[in-house]
């Protein structure tokens, strides 16, 4: 994944999470290492929706080993998972 | 034959099957508090119990839209029979298809698709209904597996199921397990006195220090609520959305038929405009509800993340209109509608269940409104920016 692809991925994830916030505050800045579940930005009902979004948006497929909330709790972790899935596709 | 044509033929076939072998006997099933084993076997032989599963696992390979239409046909015949599809096919088989590992899928899905094993979903408990994240059934790690202890309640087909997808908790971590009836410590007892779903073998399930091997954990330990329960309930809601259309459609057919045969004041009652109004409202609502279900089905086919909310909206709406239409159907039948000689009495009771299961209407309203509160919000800064741009254009034009 190039630097540009990384930037785009992070931007898309940030934007998607912001569009799905559980809280209704106007100005929330989500840092890449913020745990979105622990901080209460989203609730556990969002977990499946987020997973479906990442699969379709980034063309990856998750299996039973991936479904650990920690993998989807920060933008950094999501990006790492997408990156490793993409790398596995190439191999 | 194209895939679409094949699937459409399955729907035509199941419609005839339901009209012949299910709908005429729905009252009998209810009175006997059981779906005959012969019917379950016949459905299994036709592949109906694996309708939405891939052909490679012995299923019919119906896509989401056709599986919905399939559910409607079975549901028009009998809600208890449809509920077998909801728990066995939608809640358990489809969840296993999504999150089971290769061994689990290869081992279990052919058994589920062919009905050699019947599965049910064990989430709710005596003290836990809507608040599904608070299950009290406990699990603890032991060598080579886990030990489960607790009690599940309102488990559809729990009294005859061979396999139970059990949701349990340990120190705040929720995990899903496939528990087999023959495991030591598993027992069930039927629940009597139910308003509806009387033939659906609803039961309490007791787990008394049941050892479950590691190979029977579905997904990762700790993924039970956010992924397994969410996936299962999403499939369950899709099934119930179509179940609502099924009950509503059956009630409409009964209402129309009765109004054309029943005479009052010297003429058939369909001549009265207030009866026509009920028929018109029922037809309009059913069309609207079916459109929502079809839209949800299309989004599910595309694996679009919006499918979850659309399924929720479809379930909320169709269960609501099923209730309204069956109330109207009983009204059209008058005194006869209050007697179990006529199917509308049963449809009226069955409709109520749909407003409660797989998310009560109130919980779904909250989910839908929260979605809307985000989606349709127009922040003041954005509105002002659009307004100032418009002002600028207008001023320049002048």
GROMACS .gro file of C-alpha atoms in nm:
model
  489
    1UNK     CA    1   0.000   0.000   0.000
    2UNK     CA    2   0.150   0.336  -0.104
    3UNK     CA    3   0.152   0.645   0.119
    4UNK     CA    4  -0.122   0.794  -0.092
    5UNK     CA    5  -0.336   0.478  -0.057
    6UNK     CA    6  -0.280   0.484   0.318
    7UNK     CA    7  -0.392   0.847   0.337
    8UNK     CA    8  -0.704   0.774   0.131
    9UNK     CA    9  -0.787   0.467   0.340
   10UNK     CA   10  -0.755   0.661   0.666
   11UNK     CA   11  -0.961   0.948   0.529
   12UNK     CA   12  -1.238   0.715   0.412
   13UNK     CA   13  -1.249   0.530   0.745
   14UNK     CA   14  -1.255   0.856   0.939
   15UNK     CA   15  -1.534   0.994   0.726
   16UNK     CA   16  -1.738   0.673   0.750
   17UNK     CA   17  -1.709   0.661   1.128
   18UNK     CA   18  -1.807   1.028   1.152
   19UNK     CA   19  -2.116   0.956   0.941
   20UNK     CA   20  -2.215   0.683   1.184
   21UNK     CA   21  -2.146   0.837   1.523
   22UNK     CA   22  -2.373   0.732   1.806
   23UNK     CA   23  -2.315   1.067   1.973
   24UNK     CA   24  -2.479   1.367   1.814
   25UNK     CA   25  -2.205   1.625   1.886
   26UNK     CA   26  -2.110   1.839   1.588
   27UNK     CA   27  -1.736   1.869   1.630
   28UNK     CA   28  -1.571   1.541   1.710
   29UNK     CA   29  -1.219   1.483   1.588
   30UNK     CA   30  -1.132   1.118   1.571
   31UNK     CA   31  -0.763   1.046   1.612
   32UNK     CA   32  -0.626   0.741   1.434
   33UNK     CA   33  -0.555   0.568   1.766
   34UNK     CA   34  -0.883   0.654   1.937
   35UNK     CA   35  -1.074   0.345   2.046
   36UNK     CA   36  -1.407   0.433   1.885
   37UNK     CA   37  -1.602   0.183   2.096
   38UNK     CA   38  -1.446   0.271   2.433
   39UNK     CA   39  -1.481   0.643   2.368
   40UNK     CA   40  -1.850   0.590   2.298
   41UNK     CA   41  -1.833   0.734   1.946
   42UNK     CA   42  -2.014   0.426   1.813
   43UNK     CA   43  -2.187   0.130   1.977
   44UNK     CA   44  -2.145  -0.242   1.924
   45UNK     CA   45  -2.437  -0.245   1.676
   46UNK     CA   46  -2.210  -0.051   1.443
   47UNK     CA   47  -1.949  -0.330   1.442
   48UNK     CA   48  -2.117  -0.539   1.170
   49UNK     CA   49  -2.200  -0.237   0.958
   50UNK     CA   50  -1.838  -0.120   0.974
   51UNK     CA   51  -1.715  -0.466   0.882
   52UNK     CA   52  -1.951  -0.485   0.582
   53UNK     CA   53  -1.843  -0.137   0.473
   54UNK     CA   54  -1.473  -0.221   0.485
   55UNK     CA   55  -1.528  -0.543   0.290
   56UNK     CA   56  -1.716  -0.372   0.008
   57UNK     CA   57  -1.526  -0.044   0.002
   58UNK     CA   58  -1.176  -0.194   0.011
   59UNK     CA   59  -1.245  -0.524  -0.166
   60UNK     CA   60  -1.130  -0.749   0.118
   61UNK     CA   61  -1.300  -1.041   0.291
   62UNK     CA   62  -1.281  -1.116   0.659
   63UNK     CA   63  -1.301  -1.462   0.808
   64UNK     CA   64  -1.372  -1.595   1.156
   65UNK     CA   65  -1.015  -1.526   1.272
   66UNK     CA   66  -1.052  -1.155   1.201
   67UNK     CA   67  -1.364  -1.087   1.402
   68UNK     CA   68  -1.196  -0.943   1.706
   69UNK     CA   69  -1.338  -0.604   1.807
   70UNK     CA   70  -0.979  -0.487   1.866
   71UNK     CA   71  -0.913  -0.514   1.491
   72UNK     CA   72  -1.188  -0.258   1.431
   73UNK     CA   73  -1.153  -0.041   1.740
   74UNK     CA   74  -0.907   0.216   1.600
   75UNK     CA   75  -0.845   0.352   1.253
   76UNK     CA   76  -0.482   0.239   1.281
   77UNK     CA   77  -0.590  -0.120   1.353
   78UNK     CA   78  -0.844  -0.119   1.070
   79UNK     CA   79  -0.583   0.012   0.831
   80UNK     CA   80  -0.333  -0.257   0.940
   81UNK     CA   81  -0.592  -0.528   0.884
   82UNK     CA   82  -0.688  -0.395   0.541
   83UNK     CA   83  -0.320  -0.371   0.452
   84UNK     CA   84  -0.248  -0.730   0.555
   85UNK     CA   85  -0.558  -0.858   0.370
   86UNK     CA   86  -0.456  -0.671   0.055
   87UNK     CA   87  -0.102  -0.809   0.081
   88UNK     CA   88  -0.241  -1.162   0.117
   89UNK     CA   89  -0.451  -1.112  -0.197
   90UNK     CA   90  -0.140  -1.024  -0.398
   91UNK     CA   91   0.042  -1.335  -0.275
   92UNK     CA   92  -3.164  -2.259  -1.752
   93UNK     CA   93  -3.057  -1.923  -1.610
   94UNK     CA   94  -2.994  -1.885  -1.241
   95UNK     CA   95  -3.281  -1.637  -1.215
   96UNK     CA   96  -3.525  -1.871  -1.394
   97UNK     CA   97  -3.423  -2.163  -1.176
   98UNK     CA   98  -3.480  -1.958  -0.862
   99UNK     CA   99  -3.819  -1.835  -0.987
  100UNK     CA  100  -3.920  -2.195  -1.051
  101UNK     CA  101  -3.830  -2.283  -0.694
  102UNK     CA  102  -4.062  -2.005  -0.575
  103UNK     CA  103  -4.348  -2.135  -0.794
  104UNK     CA  104  -4.290  -2.484  -0.662
  105UNK     CA  105  -4.279  -2.381  -0.296
  106UNK     CA  106  -4.597  -2.178  -0.343
  107UNK     CA  107  -4.778  -2.493  -0.459
  108UNK     CA  108  -4.618  -2.698  -0.181
  109UNK     CA  109  -4.731  -2.451   0.083
  110UNK     CA  110  -5.086  -2.427  -0.058
  111UNK     CA  111  -5.115  -2.807  -0.068
  112UNK     CA  112  -4.928  -2.939   0.235
  113UNK     CA  113  -4.907  -2.650   0.481
  114UNK     CA  114  -5.187  -2.390   0.463
  115UNK     CA  115  -5.481  -2.634   0.491
  116UNK     CA  116  -5.325  -2.790   0.802
  117UNK     CA  117  -5.203  -2.484   0.995
  118UNK     CA  118  -5.493  -2.505   1.243
  119UNK     CA  119  -5.427  -2.875   1.294
  120UNK     CA  120  -5.056  -2.814   1.361
  121UNK     CA  121  -5.151  -2.557   1.621
  122UNK     CA  122  -5.397  -2.789   1.792
  123UNK     CA  123  -5.145  -3.071   1.796
  124UNK     CA  124  -4.875  -2.826   1.915
  125UNK     CA  125  -4.635  -2.975   1.664
  126UNK     CA  126  -4.529  -2.969   1.304
  127UNK     CA  127  -4.543  -3.329   1.184
  128UNK     CA  128  -4.204  -3.493   1.139
  129UNK     CA  129  -4.325  -3.606   0.796
  130UNK     CA  130  -4.364  -3.242   0.686
  131UNK     CA  131  -4.017  -3.146   0.810
  132UNK     CA  132  -3.881  -3.450   0.628
  133UNK     CA  133  -4.064  -3.358   0.307
  134UNK     CA  134  -3.930  -3.002   0.325
  135UNK     CA  135  -3.580  -3.133   0.391
  136UNK     CA  136  -3.597  -3.368   0.092
  137UNK     CA  137  -3.686  -3.076  -0.133
  138UNK     CA  138  -3.390  -2.881   0.000
  139UNK     CA  139  -3.614  -2.621   0.163
  140UNK     CA  140  -3.428  -2.629   0.495
  141UNK     CA  141  -3.117  -2.510   0.315
  142UNK     CA  142  -3.296  -2.276   0.076
  143UNK     CA  143  -3.045  -1.991   0.114
  144UNK     CA  144  -2.734  -2.208   0.149
  145UNK     CA  145  -2.493  -2.262  -0.140
  146UNK     CA  146  -2.549  -2.568  -0.357
  147UNK     CA  147  -2.207  -2.705  -0.258
  148UNK     CA  148  -2.340  -2.756   0.095
  149UNK     CA  149  -2.662  -2.917  -0.029
  150UNK     CA  150  -2.868  -2.600  -0.028
  151UNK     CA  151  -3.087  -2.454  -0.304
  152UNK     CA  152  -2.859  -2.154  -0.351
  153UNK     CA  153  -3.136  -1.894  -0.346
  154UNK     CA  154  -3.016  -1.535  -0.338
  155UNK     CA  155  -3.146  -1.297  -0.070
  156UNK     CA  156  -3.439  -1.172  -0.280
  157UNK     CA  157  -3.560  -1.519  -0.377
  158UNK     CA  158  -3.506  -1.649  -0.025
  159UNK     CA  159  -3.733  -1.368   0.092
  160UNK     CA  160  -4.002  -1.462  -0.160
  161UNK     CA  161  -3.957  -1.825  -0.054
  162UNK     CA  162  -4.010  -1.728   0.311
  163UNK     CA  163  -4.328  -1.542   0.220
  164UNK     CA  164  -4.476  -1.849   0.050
  165UNK     CA  165  -4.405  -2.076   0.347
  166UNK     CA  166  -4.521  -1.806   0.590
  167UNK     CA  167  -4.853  -1.766   0.411
  168UNK     CA  168  -4.914  -2.131   0.487
  169UNK     CA  169  -4.820  -2.142   0.854
  170UNK     CA  170  -4.614  -1.916   1.079
  171UNK     CA  171  -4.483  -2.204   1.288
  172UNK     CA  172  -4.347  -2.377   0.978
  173UNK     CA  173  -4.194  -2.049   0.862
  174UNK     CA  174  -4.032  -2.010   1.203
  175UNK     CA  175  -3.840  -2.331   1.137
  176UNK     CA  176  -3.678  -2.152   0.843
  177UNK     CA  177  -3.618  -1.841   1.054
  178UNK     CA  178  -3.421  -2.021   1.324
  179UNK     CA  179  -3.274  -2.321   1.143
  180UNK     CA  180  -3.190  -2.160   0.809
  181UNK     CA  181  -3.160  -1.785   0.873
  182UNK     CA  182  -3.037  -1.751   1.229
  183UNK     CA  183  -2.812  -2.055   1.256
  184UNK     CA  184  -2.717  -2.185   0.909
  185UNK     CA  185  -2.657  -1.844   0.753
  186UNK     CA  186  -2.456  -1.730   1.055
  187UNK     CA  187  -2.246  -2.043   1.038
  188UNK     CA  188  -2.198  -1.985   0.666
  189UNK     CA  189  -2.068  -1.635   0.746
  190UNK     CA  190  -1.854  -1.701   1.052
  191UNK     CA  191  -1.790  -2.074   1.077
  192UNK     CA  192  -1.444  -2.200   0.988
  193UNK     CA  193  -1.401  -2.435   0.691
  194UNK     CA  194  -1.425  -2.749   0.906
  195UNK     CA  195  -1.740  -2.630   1.078
  196UNK     CA  196  -1.903  -2.534   0.750
  197UNK     CA  197  -1.811  -2.864   0.585
  198UNK     CA  198  -1.927  -3.064   0.886
  199UNK     CA  199  -2.250  -2.889   0.976
  200UNK     CA  200  -2.399  -2.711   0.675
  201UNK     CA  201  -2.473  -3.029   0.473
  202UNK     CA  202  -2.645  -3.173   0.781
  203UNK     CA  203  -2.852  -2.856   0.824
  204UNK     CA  204  -2.933  -2.823   0.452
  205UNK     CA  205  -3.063  -3.178   0.434
  206UNK     CA  206  -3.245  -3.157   0.766
  207UNK     CA  207  -3.045  -3.443   0.915
  208UNK     CA  208  -2.985  -3.209   1.205
  209UNK     CA  209  -3.225  -2.934   1.315
  210UNK     CA  210  -3.068  -2.623   1.464
  211UNK     CA  211  -3.200  -2.348   1.689
  212UNK     CA  212  -3.070  -2.019   1.826
  213UNK     CA  213  -3.031  -1.974   2.203
  214UNK     CA  214  -2.995  -1.611   2.300
  215UNK     CA  215  -3.287  -1.510   2.524
  216UNK     CA  216  -3.309  -1.611   2.889
  217UNK     CA  217  -3.565  -1.584   3.169
  218UNK     CA  218  -3.423  -1.242   3.265
  219UNK     CA  219  -3.271  -1.133   2.933
  220UNK     CA  220  -3.470  -1.042   2.624
  221UNK     CA  221  -3.403  -0.722   2.435
  222UNK     CA  222  -3.083  -0.647   2.630
  223UNK     CA  223  -2.901  -0.930   2.455
  224UNK     CA  224  -2.557  -0.816   2.562
  225UNK     CA  225  -2.639  -0.906   2.923
  226UNK     CA  226  -2.679  -1.283   2.893
  227UNK     CA  227  -2.629  -1.466   3.220
  228UNK     CA  228  -2.545  -1.810   3.083
  229UNK     CA  229  -2.183  -1.855   3.182
  230UNK     CA  230  -1.890  -2.028   3.019
  231UNK     CA  231  -1.545  -2.102   3.153
  232UNK     CA  232  -1.233  -2.226   2.980
  233UNK     CA  233  -1.119  -2.575   3.065
  234UNK     CA  234  -0.870  -2.807   2.901
  235UNK     CA  235  -0.963  -2.869   2.534
  236UNK     CA  236  -1.284  -2.675   2.558
  237UNK     CA  237  -1.537  -2.486   2.765
  238UNK     CA  238  -1.802  -2.560   3.024
  239UNK     CA  239  -2.140  -2.389   2.990
  240UNK     CA  240  -2.395  -2.334   3.264
  241UNK     CA  241  -2.726  -2.150   3.241
  242UNK     CA  242  -3.080  -2.143   3.114
  243UNK     CA  243  -3.227  -2.021   2.786
  244UNK     CA  244  -3.593  -1.934   2.730
  245UNK     CA  245  -3.834  -1.880   2.438
  246UNK     CA  246  -3.617  -2.095   2.213
  247UNK     CA  247  -3.806  -2.165   1.891
  248UNK     CA  248  -3.772  -2.533   1.795
  249UNK     CA  249  -3.570  -2.579   2.113
  250UNK     CA  250  -3.773  -2.882   2.210
  251UNK     CA  251  -3.681  -3.087   1.903
  252UNK     CA  252  -3.353  -2.932   1.785
  253UNK     CA  253  -3.041  -3.143   1.759
  254UNK     CA  254  -2.802  -2.849   1.775
  255UNK     CA  255  -2.818  -2.523   1.972
  256UNK     CA  256  -2.625  -2.208   1.885
  257UNK     CA  257  -2.575  -2.083   2.240
  258UNK     CA  258  -2.463  -1.734   2.338
  259UNK     CA  259  -2.281  -1.726   2.672
  260UNK     CA  260  -2.072  -1.487   2.879
  261UNK     CA  261  -1.748  -1.495   3.077
  262UNK     CA  262  -1.607  -1.184   3.250
  263UNK     CA  263  -1.783  -0.949   3.008
  264UNK     CA  264  -1.676  -1.145   2.704
  265UNK     CA  265  -1.959  -1.297   2.495
  266UNK     CA  266  -1.896  -1.608   2.285
  267UNK     CA  267  -2.107  -1.836   2.061
  268UNK     CA  268  -2.100  -2.215   2.092
  269UNK     CA  269  -2.256  -2.498   1.895
  270UNK     CA  270  -2.400  -2.727   2.161
  271UNK     CA  271  -2.522  -3.070   2.059
  272UNK     CA  272  -2.824  -3.227   2.226
  273UNK     CA  273  -2.632  -3.542   2.312
  274UNK     CA  274  -2.376  -3.349   2.517
  275UNK     CA  275  -2.407  -3.443   2.884
  276UNK     CA  276  -2.603  -3.182   3.081
  277UNK     CA  277  -2.831  -3.058   2.799
  278UNK     CA  278  -3.205  -3.081   2.852
  279UNK     CA  279  -3.516  -2.901   2.724
  280UNK     CA  280  -3.878  -2.859   2.823
  281UNK     CA  281  -4.162  -2.721   2.610
  282UNK     CA  282  -4.332  -2.392   2.700
  283UNK     CA  283  -4.711  -2.412   2.704
  284UNK     CA  284  -4.983  -2.148   2.714
  285UNK     CA  285  -4.843  -1.945   2.425
  286UNK     CA  286  -5.042  -1.678   2.239
  287UNK     CA  287  -4.914  -1.802   1.903
  288UNK     CA  288  -4.633  -2.003   1.739
  289UNK     CA  289  -4.796  -2.296   1.916
  290UNK     CA  290  -4.653  -2.556   1.679
  291UNK     CA  291  -4.302  -2.411   1.685
  292UNK     CA  292  -4.174  -2.632   1.967
  293UNK     CA  293  -4.079  -2.329   2.178
  294UNK     CA  294  -3.885  -2.445   2.480
  295UNK     CA  295  -3.658  -2.371   2.769
  296UNK     CA  296  -3.308  -2.507   2.730
  297UNK     CA  297  -3.104  -2.604   3.035
  298UNK     CA  298  -2.726  -2.625   3.028
  299UNK     CA  299  -2.594  -2.793   3.339
  300UNK     CA  300  -2.215  -2.778   3.327
  301UNK     CA  301  -2.207  -2.886   2.964
  302UNK     CA  302  -1.862  -2.953   2.820
  303UNK     CA  303  -1.825  -2.808   2.470
  304UNK     CA  304  -1.510  -2.885   2.268
  305UNK     CA  305  -1.302  -2.596   2.131
  306UNK     CA  306  -1.395  -2.701   1.778
  307UNK     CA  307  -1.755  -2.597   1.851
  308UNK     CA  308  -1.678  -2.229   1.918
  309UNK     CA  309  -1.817  -2.011   1.639
  310UNK     CA  310  -1.597  -1.713   1.556
  311UNK     CA  311  -1.336  -1.591   1.799
  312UNK     CA  312  -1.401  -1.611   2.172
  313UNK     CA  313  -1.535  -1.267   2.263
  314UNK     CA  314  -1.686  -1.202   1.920
  315UNK     CA  315  -2.024  -1.341   2.022
  316UNK     CA  316  -2.223  -1.022   2.057
  317UNK     CA  317  -2.074  -0.777   1.809
  318UNK     CA  318  -2.045  -1.026   1.524
  319UNK     CA  319  -2.228  -1.357   1.580
  320UNK     CA  320  -2.543  -1.220   1.747
  321UNK     CA  321  -2.548  -0.919   1.514
  322UNK     CA  322  -2.519  -1.141   1.207
  323UNK     CA  323  -2.781  -1.384   1.333
  324UNK     CA  324  -3.030  -1.113   1.426
  325UNK     CA  325  -2.977  -0.938   1.094
  326UNK     CA  326  -3.066  -1.263   0.912
  327UNK     CA  327  -3.351  -1.320   1.156
  328UNK     CA  328  -3.492  -0.972   1.095
  329UNK     CA  329  -3.483  -1.025   0.722
  330UNK     CA  330  -3.678  -1.347   0.766
  331UNK     CA  331  -3.932  -1.180   0.997
  332UNK     CA  332  -3.972  -0.889   0.757
  333UNK     CA  333  -4.095  -1.137   0.496
  334UNK     CA  334  -4.294  -1.324   0.761
  335UNK     CA  335  -4.491  -1.004   0.816
  336UNK     CA  336  -4.568  -0.975   0.446
  337UNK     CA  337  -4.674  -1.341   0.449
  338UNK     CA  338  -4.924  -1.295   0.732
  339UNK     CA  339  -5.054  -0.970   0.585
  340UNK     CA  340  -5.100  -1.128   0.242
  341UNK     CA  341  -5.276  -1.432   0.388
  342UNK     CA  342  -5.507  -1.201   0.587
  343UNK     CA  343  -5.582  -0.997   0.273
  344UNK     CA  344  -5.673  -1.312   0.079
  345UNK     CA  345  -5.901  -1.427   0.361
  346UNK     CA  346  -6.060  -1.081   0.387
  347UNK     CA  347  -6.125  -1.057   0.013
  348UNK     CA  348  -6.266  -1.408  -0.010
  349UNK     CA  349  -6.494  -1.360   0.288
  350UNK     CA  350  -6.622  -1.023   0.168
  351UNK     CA  351  -6.719  -1.180  -0.164
  352UNK     CA  352  -6.909  -1.470  -0.004
  353UNK     CA  353  -7.063  -1.317   0.310
  354UNK     CA  354  -7.395  -1.132   0.267
  355UNK     CA  355  -7.547  -0.873   0.500
  356UNK     CA  356  -7.838  -0.637   0.434
  357UNK     CA  357  -7.915  -0.840   0.122
  358UNK     CA  358  -7.582  -0.794  -0.052
  359UNK     CA  359  -7.227  -0.921  -0.043
  360UNK     CA  360  -7.030  -0.720   0.208
  361UNK     CA  361  -6.759  -0.620  -0.042
  362UNK     CA  362  -7.016  -0.373  -0.175
  363UNK     CA  363  -6.981  -0.164   0.140
  364UNK     CA  364  -6.728   0.113   0.094
  365UNK     CA  365  -6.587   0.078   0.446
  366UNK     CA  366  -6.497  -0.284   0.367
  367UNK     CA  367  -6.341  -0.169   0.039
  368UNK     CA  368  -6.137   0.087   0.235
  369UNK     CA  369  -5.987  -0.190   0.449
  370UNK     CA  370  -5.902  -0.395   0.142
  371UNK     CA  371  -5.747  -0.094  -0.030
  372UNK     CA  372  -5.538  -0.003   0.276
  373UNK     CA  373  -5.422  -0.362   0.316
  374UNK     CA  374  -5.319  -0.385  -0.050
  375UNK     CA  375  -5.134  -0.052  -0.036
  376UNK     CA  376  -4.949  -0.141   0.282
  377UNK     CA  377  -4.855  -0.486   0.156
  378UNK     CA  378  -4.716  -0.339  -0.166
  379UNK     CA  379  -4.517  -0.085   0.035
  380UNK     CA  380  -4.391  -0.350   0.276
  381UNK     CA  381  -4.296  -0.590   0.000
  382UNK     CA  382  -4.107  -0.310  -0.176
  383UNK     CA  383  -3.907  -0.248   0.142
  384UNK     CA  384  -3.831  -0.619   0.174
  385UNK     CA  385  -3.724  -0.642  -0.189
  386UNK     CA  386  -3.502  -0.337  -0.151
  387UNK     CA  387  -3.343  -0.492   0.159
  388UNK     CA  388  -3.294  -0.813  -0.038
  389UNK     CA  389  -3.124  -0.633  -0.326
  390UNK     CA  390  -2.889  -0.453  -0.085
  391UNK     CA  391  -2.811  -0.784   0.085
  392UNK     CA  392  -2.726  -0.936  -0.253
  393UNK     CA  393  -2.484  -0.649  -0.312
  394UNK     CA  394  -2.342  -0.689   0.042
  395UNK     CA  395  -2.413  -0.319   0.082
  396UNK     CA  396  -2.362  -0.198   0.440
  397UNK     CA  397  -2.694  -0.010   0.417
  398UNK     CA  398  -2.868  -0.350   0.402
  399UNK     CA  399  -2.867  -0.371   0.783
  400UNK     CA  400  -3.073  -0.055   0.834
  401UNK     CA  401  -3.298  -0.131   0.536
  402UNK     CA  402  -3.366  -0.478   0.679
  403UNK     CA  403  -3.449  -0.316   1.015
  404UNK     CA  404  -3.690  -0.072   0.848
  405UNK     CA  405  -3.852  -0.355   0.649
  406UNK     CA  406  -3.896  -0.569   0.961
  407UNK     CA  407  -4.041  -0.282   1.164
  408UNK     CA  408  -4.284  -0.184   0.888
  409UNK     CA  409  -4.399  -0.529   0.780
  410UNK     CA  410  -4.462  -0.652   1.134
  411UNK     CA  411  -4.659  -0.336   1.203
  412UNK     CA  412  -4.878  -0.367   0.893
  413UNK     CA  413  -4.928  -0.740   0.955
  414UNK     CA  414  -5.078  -0.646   1.290
  415UNK     CA  415  -5.294  -0.370   1.140
  416UNK     CA  416  -5.416  -0.582   0.850
  417UNK     CA  417  -5.501  -0.882   1.066
  418UNK     CA  418  -5.695  -0.652   1.303
  419UNK     CA  419  -5.890  -0.531   0.998
  420UNK     CA  420  -5.937  -0.887   0.875
  421UNK     CA  421  -6.089  -0.991   1.209
  422UNK     CA  422  -6.314  -0.684   1.188
  423UNK     CA  423  -6.434  -0.777   0.839
  424UNK     CA  424  -6.511  -1.130   0.961
  425UNK     CA  425  -6.702  -0.987   1.258
  426UNK     CA  426  -6.803  -1.255   1.510
  427UNK     CA  427  -6.664  -1.526   1.284
  428UNK     CA  428  -6.323  -1.358   1.302
  429UNK     CA  429  -6.315  -1.424   1.675
  430UNK     CA  430  -6.344  -1.800   1.628
  431UNK     CA  431  -6.064  -2.038   1.535
  432UNK     CA  432  -6.281  -2.196   1.266
  433UNK     CA  433  -6.157  -1.908   1.049
  434UNK     CA  434  -5.782  -1.855   0.984
  435UNK     CA  435  -5.790  -1.480   1.056
  436UNK     CA  436  -5.816  -1.551   1.429
  437UNK     CA  437  -5.481  -1.733   1.412
  438UNK     CA  438  -5.321  -1.479   1.178
  439UNK     CA  439  -5.418  -1.200   1.420
  440UNK     CA  440  -5.238  -1.379   1.707
  441UNK     CA  441  -4.936  -1.470   1.494
  442UNK     CA  442  -4.893  -1.109   1.379
  443UNK     CA  443  -4.846  -0.988   1.736
  444UNK     CA  444  -4.543  -1.213   1.779
  445UNK     CA  445  -4.364  -1.044   1.489
  446UNK     CA  446  -4.373  -0.706   1.665
  447UNK     CA  447  -4.176  -0.861   1.951
  448UNK     CA  448  -3.923  -1.110   1.814
  449UNK     CA  449  -3.586  -1.023   1.652
  450UNK     CA  450  -3.603  -0.675   1.804
  451UNK     CA  451  -3.919  -0.521   1.945
  452UNK     CA  452  -4.077  -0.244   1.740
  453UNK     CA  453  -3.968   0.003   2.008
  454UNK     CA  454  -3.601  -0.099   1.989
  455UNK     CA  455  -3.613  -0.089   1.609
  456UNK     CA  456  -3.772   0.257   1.613
  457UNK     CA  457  -3.480   0.376   1.824
  458UNK     CA  458  -3.226   0.223   1.583
  459UNK     CA  459  -3.402   0.368   1.279
  460UNK     CA  460  -3.439   0.713   1.430
  461UNK     CA  461  -3.072   0.724   1.535
  462UNK     CA  462  -2.981   0.641   1.176
  463UNK     CA  463  -3.204   0.924   1.056
  464UNK     CA  464  -3.068   1.167   1.314
  465UNK     CA  465  -2.725   1.119   1.157
  466UNK     CA  466  -2.820   1.081   0.793
  467UNK     CA  467  -3.058   1.374   0.759
  468UNK     CA  468  -2.876   1.624   0.980
  469UNK     CA  469  -2.787   1.950   0.810
  470UNK     CA  470  -2.521   2.124   1.018
  471UNK     CA  471  -2.577   2.498   1.040
  472UNK     CA  472  -2.235   2.572   0.894
  473UNK     CA  473  -2.313   2.369   0.580
  474UNK     CA  474  -2.658   2.529   0.537
  475UNK     CA  475  -2.507   2.878   0.581
  476UNK     CA  476  -2.240   2.799   0.326
  477UNK     CA  477  -2.500   2.686   0.070
  478UNK     CA  478  -2.711   2.994   0.143
  479UNK     CA  479  -2.420   3.235   0.100
  480UNK     CA  480  -2.322   3.070  -0.229
  481UNK     CA  481  -2.682   3.105  -0.348
  482UNK     CA  482  -2.686   3.470  -0.236
  483UNK     CA  483  -2.366   3.537  -0.426
  484UNK     CA  484  -2.503   3.380  -0.744
  485UNK     CA  485  -2.828   3.576  -0.712
  486UNK     CA  486  -2.647   3.905  -0.651
  487UNK     CA  487  -2.414   3.848  -0.947
  488UNK     CA  488  -2.709   3.765  -1.170
  489UNK     CA  489  -2.878   4.089  -1.075
   0.00000   0.00000   0.00000
